[in-house]
Every structure is written in structure tokens, then in C-alpha cells.
CSV table of C-alpha atoms in Angstrom, one decimal:
chain,number,residue,atom,x,y,z
E,54,MET,CA,10.7,23.8,-8.2
E,55,SER,CA,7.3,22.8,-7.0
E,56,LEU,CA,7.4,20.5,-3.9
E,57,LEU,CA,5.5,17.9,-5.9
E,58,PHE,CA,8.5,17.3,-8.2
E,59,GLN,CA,11.2,17.6,-5.6
E,60,PRO,CA,12.9,14.3,-4.8
E,61,ILE,CA,12.6,12.7,-1.4
E,62,THR,CA,15.1,10.3,0.2
E,63,LEU,CA,13.9,7.6,2.6
E,64,ARG,CA,16.9,5.9,4.3
E,65,GLU,CA,19.3,5.8,1.4
E,66,LEU,CA,16.6,5.4,-1.3
E,67,PRO,CA,16.2,8.5,-3.5
E,68,ILE,CA,12.7,8.8,-5.0
E,69,PRO,CA,12.6,11.2,-7.9
E,70,ASN,CA,9.3,13.0,-7.0
E,71,ARG,CA,6.4,12.9,-4.5
E,72,VAL,CA,3.6,11.7,-6.8
E,73,TRP,CA,3.2,8.1,-6.1
E,74,LEU,CA,0.9,5.3,-7.4
E,75,SER,CA,-1.4,4.0,-4.6
E,76,PRO,CA,-1.7,0.2,-4.2
E,77,MET,CA,-4.8,-0.9,-6.1
E,78,CYS,CA,-6.0,-4.5,-6.5
E,79,GLU,CA,-6.4,-5.6,-10.1
E,80,TYR,CA,-8.0,-9.0,-9.4
E,81,SER,CA,-6.3,-10.4,-12.5
E,82,ALA,CA,-3.8,-13.0,-11.3
E,83,VAL,CA,-3.9,-16.8,-11.5
E,84,ASP,CA,-2.3,-18.7,-8.6
E,85,GLY,CA,-0.9,-15.4,-7.3
E,86,LEU,CA,1.2,-14.8,-10.4
E,87,PRO,CA,1.5,-11.3,-11.8
E,88,ASN,CA,1.2,-11.2,-15.6
E,89,ASP,CA,1.2,-8.9,-18.6
E,90,TRP,CA,-1.8,-7.0,-17.2
E,91,HIS,CA,0.3,-6.0,-14.1
E,92,LEU,CA,3.3,-5.2,-16.3
E,93,VAL,CA,1.3,-2.8,-18.4
E,94,HIS,CA,-0.6,-1.4,-15.4
E,95,LEU,CA,2.5,-0.6,-13.4
E,96,GLY,CA,4.8,0.0,-16.3
E,97,ALA,CA,2.5,2.7,-17.8
E,98,ARG,CA,2.5,4.6,-14.5
E,99,ALA,CA,6.3,4.5,-14.4
E,100,VAL,CA,6.4,5.9,-18.0
E,101,GLY,CA,3.8,8.4,-16.9
E,102,GLY,CA,6.1,9.9,-14.3
E,103,PHE,CA,5.1,8.5,-11.0
E,104,GLY,CA,8.1,8.6,-8.7
E,105,LEU,CA,7.1,5.5,-6.7
E,106,VAL,CA,4.9,2.8,-8.1
E,107,MET,CA,3.2,0.5,-5.6
E,108,THR,CA,1.9,-2.9,-6.3
E,109,GLU,CA,-1.5,-4.1,-5.3
E,110,ALA,CA,-2.0,-5.9,-2.0
E,111,THR,CA,0.2,-8.9,-2.5
E,112,ALA,CA,-0.5,-11.9,-0.3
E,113,VAL,CA,2.2,-13.3,1.9
E,114,VAL,CA,0.4,-16.7,2.0
E,115,PRO,CA,-2.2,-18.2,-0.3
E,116,GLU,CA,-5.0,-17.9,2.3
E,117,GLY,CA,-4.1,-14.2,2.7
E,118,ARG,CA,-5.4,-13.2,-0.7
E,119,ILE,CA,-8.5,-10.9,-0.8
E,120,SER,CA,-9.7,-12.9,-3.8
E,121,PRO,CA,-8.5,-15.9,-5.7
E,122,GLN,CA,-7.4,-13.5,-8.4
E,123,ASP,CA,-5.0,-11.5,-6.2
E,124,THR,CA,-1.2,-11.5,-6.6
E,125,GLY,CA,1.1,-13.2,-4.1
E,126,ILE,CA,4.8,-13.4,-3.2
E,127,TRP,CA,5.0,-16.7,-1.3
E,128,ASN,CA,6.9,-18.8,-3.9
E,129,ASP,CA,9.8,-18.8,-6.4
E,130,GLU,CA,7.6,-18.6,-9.5
E,131,GLN,CA,5.9,-15.4,-8.2
E,132,THR,CA,9.2,-13.9,-7.2
E,133,ALA,CA,10.5,-14.4,-10.8
E,134,ALA,CA,7.4,-12.9,-12.3
E,135,TRP,CA,7.6,-9.9,-10.1
E,136,LYS,CA,11.3,-9.4,-11.1
E,137,HIS,CA,10.4,-8.9,-14.7
E,138,ILE,CA,8.0,-6.1,-13.8
E,139,VAL,CA,10.4,-4.6,-11.3
E,140,ASP,CA,13.1,-4.5,-14.0
E,141,PHE,CA,10.9,-2.7,-16.5
E,142,VAL,CA,9.9,0.0,-13.9
E,143,HIS,CA,13.5,0.5,-13.0
E,144,GLU,CA,14.4,1.0,-16.6
E,145,ARG,CA,11.9,3.8,-16.8
E,146,GLY,CA,13.7,5.6,-13.9
E,147,ALA,CA,10.9,5.0,-11.2
E,148,ARG,CA,11.1,3.2,-7.9
E,149,ILE,CA,8.8,0.3,-7.1
E,150,GLY,CA,7.4,-1.1,-3.9
E,151,VAL,CA,5.4,-4.1,-3.0
E,152,GLN,CA,2.5,-4.0,-0.5
E,153,LEU,CA,2.7,-7.1,1.7
E,154,ALA,CA,-0.8,-8.2,2.9
E,155,HIS,CA,-2.9,-10.8,4.6
E,156,ALA,CA,-6.7,-10.3,4.3
E,157,GLY,CA,-7.7,-12.3,7.4
E,158,ARG,CA,-11.5,-12.4,7.7
E,159,LYS,CA,-11.9,-10.4,4.5
E,160,ALA,CA,-10.1,-13.1,2.4
E,161,SER,CA,-11.5,-15.5,-0.2
E,162,THR,CA,-14.1,-13.0,-1.6
E,163,PHE,CA,-15.5,-12.6,-5.1
E,164,ARG,CA,-13.8,-9.9,-7.1
E,165,PRO,CA,-15.8,-6.7,-7.5
E,166,TRP,CA,-17.2,-7.3,-11.0
E,167,SER,CA,-18.4,-10.8,-10.1
E,168,PRO,CA,-22.2,-11.2,-10.4
E,169,VAL,CA,-22.2,-12.5,-6.8
E,170,THR,CA,-20.7,-11.1,-3.6
E,171,GLY,CA,-19.4,-12.4,-0.3
E,172,THR,CA,-17.2,-15.3,0.4
E,173,VAL,CA,-16.1,-17.7,-2.4
E,174,PRO,CA,-17.1,-21.3,-1.4
E,175,VAL,CA,-14.3,-23.8,-1.2
E,176,ALA,CA,-15.9,-25.8,-4.0
E,177,ASP,CA,-15.5,-22.7,-6.2
E,178,GLY,CA,-11.9,-22.1,-5.4
E,179,GLY,CA,-12.2,-20.3,-2.1
E,180,TRP,CA,-10.9,-21.3,1.3
E,181,PRO,CA,-11.8,-21.1,5.0
E,182,THR,CA,-10.8,-17.7,6.5
E,183,VAL,CA,-9.2,-16.8,9.8
E,184,GLY,CA,-9.2,-13.7,12.0
E,185,PRO,CA,-8.3,-12.4,15.4
E,186,SER,CA,-11.8,-13.5,16.5
E,187,ALA,CA,-14.6,-15.6,15.1
E,188,THR,CA,-16.6,-12.4,14.3
E,189,PRO,CA,-17.3,-12.1,10.5
E,190,PHE,CA,-17.2,-9.0,8.4
E,191,PRO,CA,-20.8,-8.3,7.5
E,192,GLY,CA,-21.9,-10.3,4.5
E,193,TYR,CA,-18.9,-12.7,4.7
E,194,ASP,CA,-18.5,-16.2,6.2
E,195,SER,CA,-17.4,-16.4,9.9
E,196,PRO,CA,-13.6,-16.8,10.2
E,197,ALA,CA,-11.9,-19.2,12.5
E,198,GLU,CA,-10.3,-17.5,15.5
E,199,MET,CA,-6.6,-17.8,15.0
E,200,THR,CA,-4.7,-20.0,17.5
E,201,PRO,CA,-1.7,-18.6,19.3
E,202,THR,CA,0.5,-20.6,17.1
E,203,GLN,CA,-1.1,-19.2,13.9
E,204,VAL,CA,-0.8,-15.6,15.3
E,205,ALA,CA,2.9,-16.1,16.2
E,206,ASP,CA,3.6,-17.3,12.6
E,207,VAL,CA,2.3,-14.1,10.9
E,208,PRO,CA,5.4,-11.9,11.4
E,209,GLU,CA,7.7,-14.6,9.9
E,210,ARG,CA,5.3,-15.0,6.9
E,211,PHE,CA,5.6,-11.2,6.2
E,212,ALA,CA,9.4,-11.3,6.7
E,213,ALA,CA,9.7,-14.3,4.3
E,214,ALA,CA,7.8,-12.3,1.7
E,215,ALA,CA,10.0,-9.3,2.3
E,216,ARG,CA,13.1,-11.5,1.6
E,217,ARG,CA,11.5,-12.6,-1.7
E,218,ALA,CA,10.7,-9.0,-2.5
E,219,LEU,CA,14.4,-8.1,-2.1
E,220,GLU,CA,15.3,-11.0,-4.4
E,221,ALA,CA,12.8,-9.6,-7.0
E,222,GLY,CA,14.6,-6.2,-6.8
E,223,PHE,CA,11.9,-4.1,-5.1
E,224,ASP,CA,13.1,-0.8,-3.6
E,225,THR,CA,10.7,-0.8,-0.7
E,226,VAL,CA,8.1,-2.9,1.0
E,227,GLU,CA,4.9,-1.7,2.6
E,228,VAL,CA,3.2,-3.6,5.5
E,229,HIS,CA,-0.5,-3.4,4.9
E,230,ALA,CA,-2.2,-2.8,8.3
E,231,ALA,CA,-5.3,-0.9,6.9
E,232,HIS,CA,-8.6,-1.3,5.2
E,233,GLY,CA,-9.9,-4.0,7.5
E,234,TYR,CA,-7.4,-6.6,6.6
E,235,LEU,CA,-5.7,-8.9,9.1
E,236,LEU,CA,-3.3,-6.5,10.9
E,237,HIS,CA,-6.0,-3.8,11.0
E,238,GLN,CA,-8.4,-6.5,12.4
E,239,PHE,CA,-6.1,-7.0,15.3
E,240,LEU,CA,-5.7,-3.3,15.9
E,241,SER,CA,-9.4,-2.5,16.0
E,242,PRO,CA,-11.7,-3.3,18.9
E,243,LEU,CA,-14.5,-3.8,16.3
E,244,ALA,CA,-12.8,-7.0,15.0
E,245,ASN,CA,-10.6,-8.1,17.9
E,246,THR,CA,-12.3,-9.5,21.0
E,247,ARG,CA,-9.4,-11.8,22.0
E,248,THR,CA,-8.6,-12.3,25.7
E,249,ASP,CA,-5.0,-13.3,25.3
E,250,GLU,CA,-1.9,-11.1,24.9
E,251,TYR,CA,-3.1,-10.0,21.4
E,252,GLY,CA,-6.4,-8.6,22.6
E,253,GLY,CA,-8.0,-6.3,25.1
E,254,SER,CA,-6.1,-3.1,25.7
E,255,ALA,CA,-4.9,-0.9,22.8
E,256,ASP,CA,-1.3,-1.9,23.5
E,257,ARG,CA,-2.1,-5.6,23.3
E,258,ARG,CA,-4.2,-5.2,20.1
E,259,ALA,CA,-1.2,-3.4,18.5
E,260,LEU,CA,1.2,-6.1,19.4
E,261,LEU,CA,0.9,-8.2,16.2
E,262,VAL,CA,1.4,-5.1,14.0
E,263,GLU,CA,4.5,-4.2,16.0
E,264,GLU,CA,5.9,-7.7,15.8
E,265,THR,CA,5.3,-7.8,12.1
E,266,VAL,CA,7.0,-4.5,11.4
E,267,ARG,CA,9.9,-5.5,13.5
E,268,ALA,CA,10.2,-8.8,11.6
E,269,VAL,CA,10.0,-7.1,8.2
E,270,ARG,CA,12.6,-4.5,9.2
E,271,SER,CA,15.0,-7.3,10.3
E,272,ALA,CA,14.6,-9.0,7.0
E,273,TRP,CA,14.9,-5.9,4.9
E,274,PRO,CA,18.2,-4.1,4.2
E,275,GLU,CA,19.1,-1.2,6.5
E,276,ASP,CA,19.6,1.2,3.6
E,277,LEU,CA,16.1,0.6,2.2
E,278,PRO,CA,12.8,1.9,3.7
E,279,VAL,CA,9.9,0.1,5.2
E,280,LEU,CA,6.5,1.7,4.8
E,281,VAL,CA,3.3,0.9,6.7
E,282,ARG,CA,-0.2,1.6,5.6
E,283,LEU,CA,-2.6,2.4,8.4
E,284,SER,CA,-6.3,3.3,8.5
E,285,ALA,CA,-6.3,6.4,10.7
E,286,THR,CA,-9.9,6.0,11.8
E,287,ASP,CA,-12.6,3.3,11.6
E,288,TRP,CA,-15.2,6.1,11.2
E,289,LEU,CA,-17.3,4.5,13.9
E,290,GLU,CA,-17.8,5.6,17.5
E,291,ASP,CA,-16.5,2.4,19.1
E,292,GLY,CA,-13.6,2.0,16.7
E,293,LEU,CA,-10.2,3.4,16.3
E,294,GLY,CA,-9.7,7.2,16.1
E,295,VAL,CA,-6.9,9.2,14.6
E,296,ASP,CA,-5.1,9.8,17.9
E,297,ASP,CA,-5.2,6.0,18.6
E,298,VAL,CA,-3.6,5.3,15.3
E,299,ALA,CA,-1.1,8.1,15.5
E,300,ALA,CA,0.2,6.7,18.8
E,301,VAL,CA,0.7,3.3,17.0
E,302,ALA,CA,2.5,5.0,14.2
E,303,ASP,CA,4.8,6.7,16.7
E,304,ARG,CA,5.8,3.3,18.2
E,305,LEU,CA,6.2,1.8,14.7
E,306,GLY,CA,8.8,4.5,14.0
E,307,GLY,CA,10.8,3.2,16.8
E,308,LEU,CA,10.7,-0.3,15.3
E,309,GLY,CA,12.0,0.8,12.0
E,310,ALA,CA,9.1,2.1,9.9
E,311,ASP,CA,10.2,5.0,7.7
E,312,LEU,CA,6.9,6.4,6.4
E,313,ILE,CA,3.2,5.9,7.2
E,314,ASP,CA,0.9,5.6,4.3
E,315,VAL,CA,-2.3,7.1,5.8
E,316,SER,CA,-5.7,5.9,4.7
E,317,THR,CA,-8.9,5.3,6.6
E,318,GLY,CA,-11.8,2.8,7.2
E,319,GLY,CA,-12.4,-0.7,6.0
E,320,VAL,CA,-12.8,-2.8,9.2
E,321,ALA,CA,-16.6,-2.4,9.3
E,322,PRO,CA,-19.2,-0.7,7.2
E,323,ALA,CA,-19.4,3.0,8.1
E,324,SER,CA,-20.9,6.2,6.8
E,325,ILE,CA,-18.1,8.4,5.5
E,326,ALA,CA,-18.4,12.0,4.3
E,327,VAL,CA,-16.3,11.7,1.2
E,328,GLY,CA,-14.9,14.8,-0.6
E,329,PRO,CA,-11.7,16.1,-2.1
E,330,GLY,CA,-8.8,15.3,0.1
E,331,TYR,CA,-11.1,14.0,2.9
E,332,GLN,CA,-8.3,11.9,4.4
E,333,VAL,CA,-5.6,14.5,4.4
E,334,PRO,CA,-6.3,15.9,7.9
E,335,HIS,CA,-5.7,12.4,9.2
E,336,ALA,CA,-2.4,12.2,7.5
E,337,ARG,CA,-1.4,15.6,9.0
E,338,ARG,CA,-2.3,14.4,12.5
E,339,VAL,CA,-0.3,11.2,12.2
E,340,ARG,CA,2.7,13.2,10.9
E,341,GLU,CA,2.4,15.6,13.8
E,342,VAL,CA,2.2,12.9,16.5
E,343,SER,CA,4.7,10.4,15.1
E,344,GLY,CA,7.2,12.7,13.6
E,345,LEU,CA,7.4,10.3,10.7
E,346,PRO,CA,7.0,11.2,7.0
E,347,VAL,CA,3.6,10.4,5.7
E,348,SER,CA,1.8,10.0,2.4
E,349,ALA,CA,-1.8,11.2,1.9
E,350,VAL,CA,-4.4,9.5,-0.3
E,351,GLY,CA,-8.1,10.0,-1.1
E,352,LEU,CA,-9.7,12.1,-3.8
E,353,ILE,CA,-6.5,14.0,-4.6
E,354,SER,CA,-7.1,14.8,-8.3
E,355,GLU,CA,-5.8,18.3,-9.2
E,356,PRO,CA,-2.1,19.3,-9.4
E,357,ALA,CA,-2.6,22.5,-7.4
E,358,GLN,CA,-4.5,20.5,-4.7
E,359,ALA,CA,-1.7,18.0,-4.5
E,360,GLU,CA,1.0,20.7,-4.3
E,361,GLN,CA,-0.9,22.5,-1.5
E,362,ILE,CA,-1.1,19.4,0.6
E,363,LEU,CA,2.7,19.3,0.6
E,364,VAL,CA,3.2,23.1,1.0
E,365,GLU,CA,0.9,23.2,4.1
E,366,GLY,CA,2.9,20.3,5.7
E,367,SER,CA,0.0,17.8,5.7
E,368,ALA,CA,2.1,15.2,4.0
E,369,ASP,CA,5.4,14.5,2.4
E,370,ALA,CA,4.0,12.7,-0.7
E,371,VAL,CA,0.7,12.1,-2.3
E,372,MET,CA,-0.7,8.7,-3.4
E,373,LEU,CA,-3.1,8.7,-6.4
E,374,GLY,CA,-5.5,5.9,-6.9
E,375,ARG,CA,-8.6,6.3,-9.0
E,376,GLU,CA,-7.2,9.4,-10.6
E,377,ALA,CA,-4.2,7.3,-11.7
E,378,LEU,CA,-6.6,4.8,-13.3
E,379,ARG,CA,-8.2,7.6,-15.3
E,380,ASP,CA,-4.8,9.1,-16.3
E,381,PRO,CA,-1.7,7.0,-16.1
E,382,TYR,CA,0.3,10.1,-17.2
E,383,TRP,CA,-1.1,12.4,-14.4
E,384,PRO,CA,2.4,13.5,-13.3
E,385,LEU,CA,3.3,14.6,-16.8
E,386,ARG,CA,0.1,16.6,-16.9
E,387,ALA,CA,0.7,18.0,-13.5
E,388,ALA,CA,4.2,19.1,-14.4
E,389,ASN,CA,2.7,20.9,-17.4
E,390,THR,CA,0.0,22.5,-15.4
E,391,LEU,CA,2.5,23.7,-12.7
E,392,ARG,CA,4.9,24.8,-15.4
E,393,GLU,CA,7.5,22.5,-14.0
E,394,LYS,CA,10.2,21.1,-16.3
E,395,ILE,CA,11.0,17.5,-15.6
E,396,GLY,CA,14.5,16.6,-16.4
E,397,THR,CA,15.4,14.4,-19.4
E,398,LEU,CA,18.5,12.9,-17.9
E,399,PRO,CA,19.2,9.3,-18.5
E,400,VAL,CA,16.8,7.0,-16.6
E,401,ASP,CA,19.6,5.5,-14.5
E,402,SER,CA,20.0,8.9,-12.8
E,403,GLY,CA,16.7,8.2,-11.0
E,404,VAL,CA,14.9,11.2,-12.5
E,405,GLY,CA,13.6,12.2,-15.8
E,406,MET,CA,11.0,12.1,-18.5
E,407,GLN,CA,11.1,9.3,-21.0
E,408,PRO,CA,12.7,10.7,-24.2
E,409,GLN,CA,9.9,9.2,-26.3
E,410,TYR,CA,7.5,11.5,-24.4
E,411,SER,CA,9.8,14.6,-24.2
E,412,ARG,CA,7.4,16.6,-26.5
E,413,ALA,CA,4.9,16.5,-23.6
E,414,GLN,CA,7.3,18.7,-21.6
E,415,TRP,CA,6.2,22.3,-20.7
E,416,ARG,CA,8.3,24.8,-22.7
């Protein structure tokens, strides 16, 4: 059996294969509520054979949304809406996780296809933003520097969202500490110029991330995994590098993180040499230093390429983003390309191809 289609177990959660759907914002919610778009988007990938389906960045508080159209998980109505989607994915035999997020200074922005860019004015449905410091992301409004009380409240907001995620039936939660959003802002010296206990040295800048992971782990069942997405480099000379982030990942493992979802960039505009698998070496380095399982993401498009990433020990799973948008059935195609037969056992076994699609099986 190819490694790509071997199951992996995190804590006591078996995941049927190592082809996972990366979190991708759909900018299609109203008042934080997931809807039929999210059901079809996530459900189609479960039908398509992805072993773990991750939601988009889902805000833990209203002001934590990247855009007014982002999903949330801060109230009962949202929790119930997510449960409907979770149940459908489970019926297809896949696992599902929610990415818990707070956008910080990158919140309240227009969605990508809007004719205007930047921060949404309050009069148009936006809100004032906050961050570790009053330094804005280029092109956005300046955030208010968070008070010590506001900072101290962040871990509990993430923990409360995790408890709601459990109520909705999610199999795992992912703490979003990447792509220039709030927790990454605290980590990076490019966004954090605080002089209190949450700023200054690398250890102090990492404190909020560590407190948040600890709080989420305490709120989450011991038998289910907690994932953390980290940007392994800021791609800028004065920003975070992969060894800095690998050291953080090592400490997060001691606090209960079970897998690091390794991405890069986002805290400030940077010139990035993009190519197939360009972030994979960063995933490998985080894996080597932390000893934790990792997932790799970033222009992974071909089955043989994905298989090789696992064979060479660079990652334990691959996350597909844009490729999954182009082809929601990528895992079925990959199995056919690799001449891998996917079992047609009942979906409650946690593995298997949908019987309606069994004719797509390699024979």
C-alpha cells in the first residue's frame, strides 16, 4: 500500500488516509453561520476521498473574523449549523476538524473578490481591529494595541470555541497561529513590539501561543488530537525563521499539540520563490526538531509528488488547497494513478470509497 493511503492515528483518532483538505476561507457566511455552500464544499471533499477535511479559519469571537463573511463558532446557532455539516462528513467515512482563529490586525477586511481592498469601515459592517501592537498590516487600518486584560482573555476564547467544536462533533481542532493572524502576530518581531511579558524575547513572544494551546488542550478530550498551524518562516530577514518556529513547535508538543500543520508567511508582504512543494523543506525541519508529526502544504499537486514527500520523511500527511478546489475528487484520482485500491467497506469503519463511486476504483 502506498503511504498516501495508509491510515494514521493521532491520540486515539484513526484517520483513514494522509490526503487532507487544507483550511481555505470561502468568504460565504452571514453572521458567522456556515450554510449550504460550506456543506457542499466540505461534503464533496469527503465524498472525494480526503481522509481529514478541515474547515476554513473559523473565528472564536466576532471581531476575530478575517472578513464579515467568515464563519464563526462563538454561539449556539453556529454550533448547530456546524453539526449538520460534521454529521454529513462523518456519514461519508471521513474525519473533520475545525480551524480556530482570530485575525487580529488582519481582521475586518473585504473579501478577495470585492472591488475594493483593505479594512471594511464600521459603517459598512466592519469593526475596529486589535493586535499585539498598534502597527498596521500594510494597506489596512491601524489596530489598537491589546490591553493586558484583552491578551489574557484570548486563550479562554479559543478554549470556549473548542468546547463548542466538541458539541458539534468535530474530531479535531486546529489552533491557527500562522499566516499573519493574531497568534502569529504575537510570535513575530515584525508585528509584536510590546514591552510587557508578551513581547521582547522569542520566549515572551511565544507565550500567548503556548497559553492558547494549553487552554485548548485542557478543553479538548484527551483521546482526540489538537493540531497547530504555524508559519515556519516570515520570508524576511528580520522575521521568524524555520529554526525559531521549530523551537516553538517543540515546546507546543510538551503542552499537548499532536501535529504541526506547517505553512509559511503572511505576517508582512514578502518576496517568496514559489514552486512545487516549496514549503516542504520547512515541514521536514519542524518535524526533525520537534519530533512531532507534521503535515506539509503548498503546491502539492501530483500523486507521485505527494507520495514522495511521505516516503522521504518530510511529512506525515499532505494538505491540499488550490488543487482540491480544482479537483474535489483528487484522492480518488491519486489512488487510480498509484494503482491503489481503496476499500469499499461500510463508511462506519472509517475507511472506504463511497459505493456510488465504486466504478472509479482502479481494477
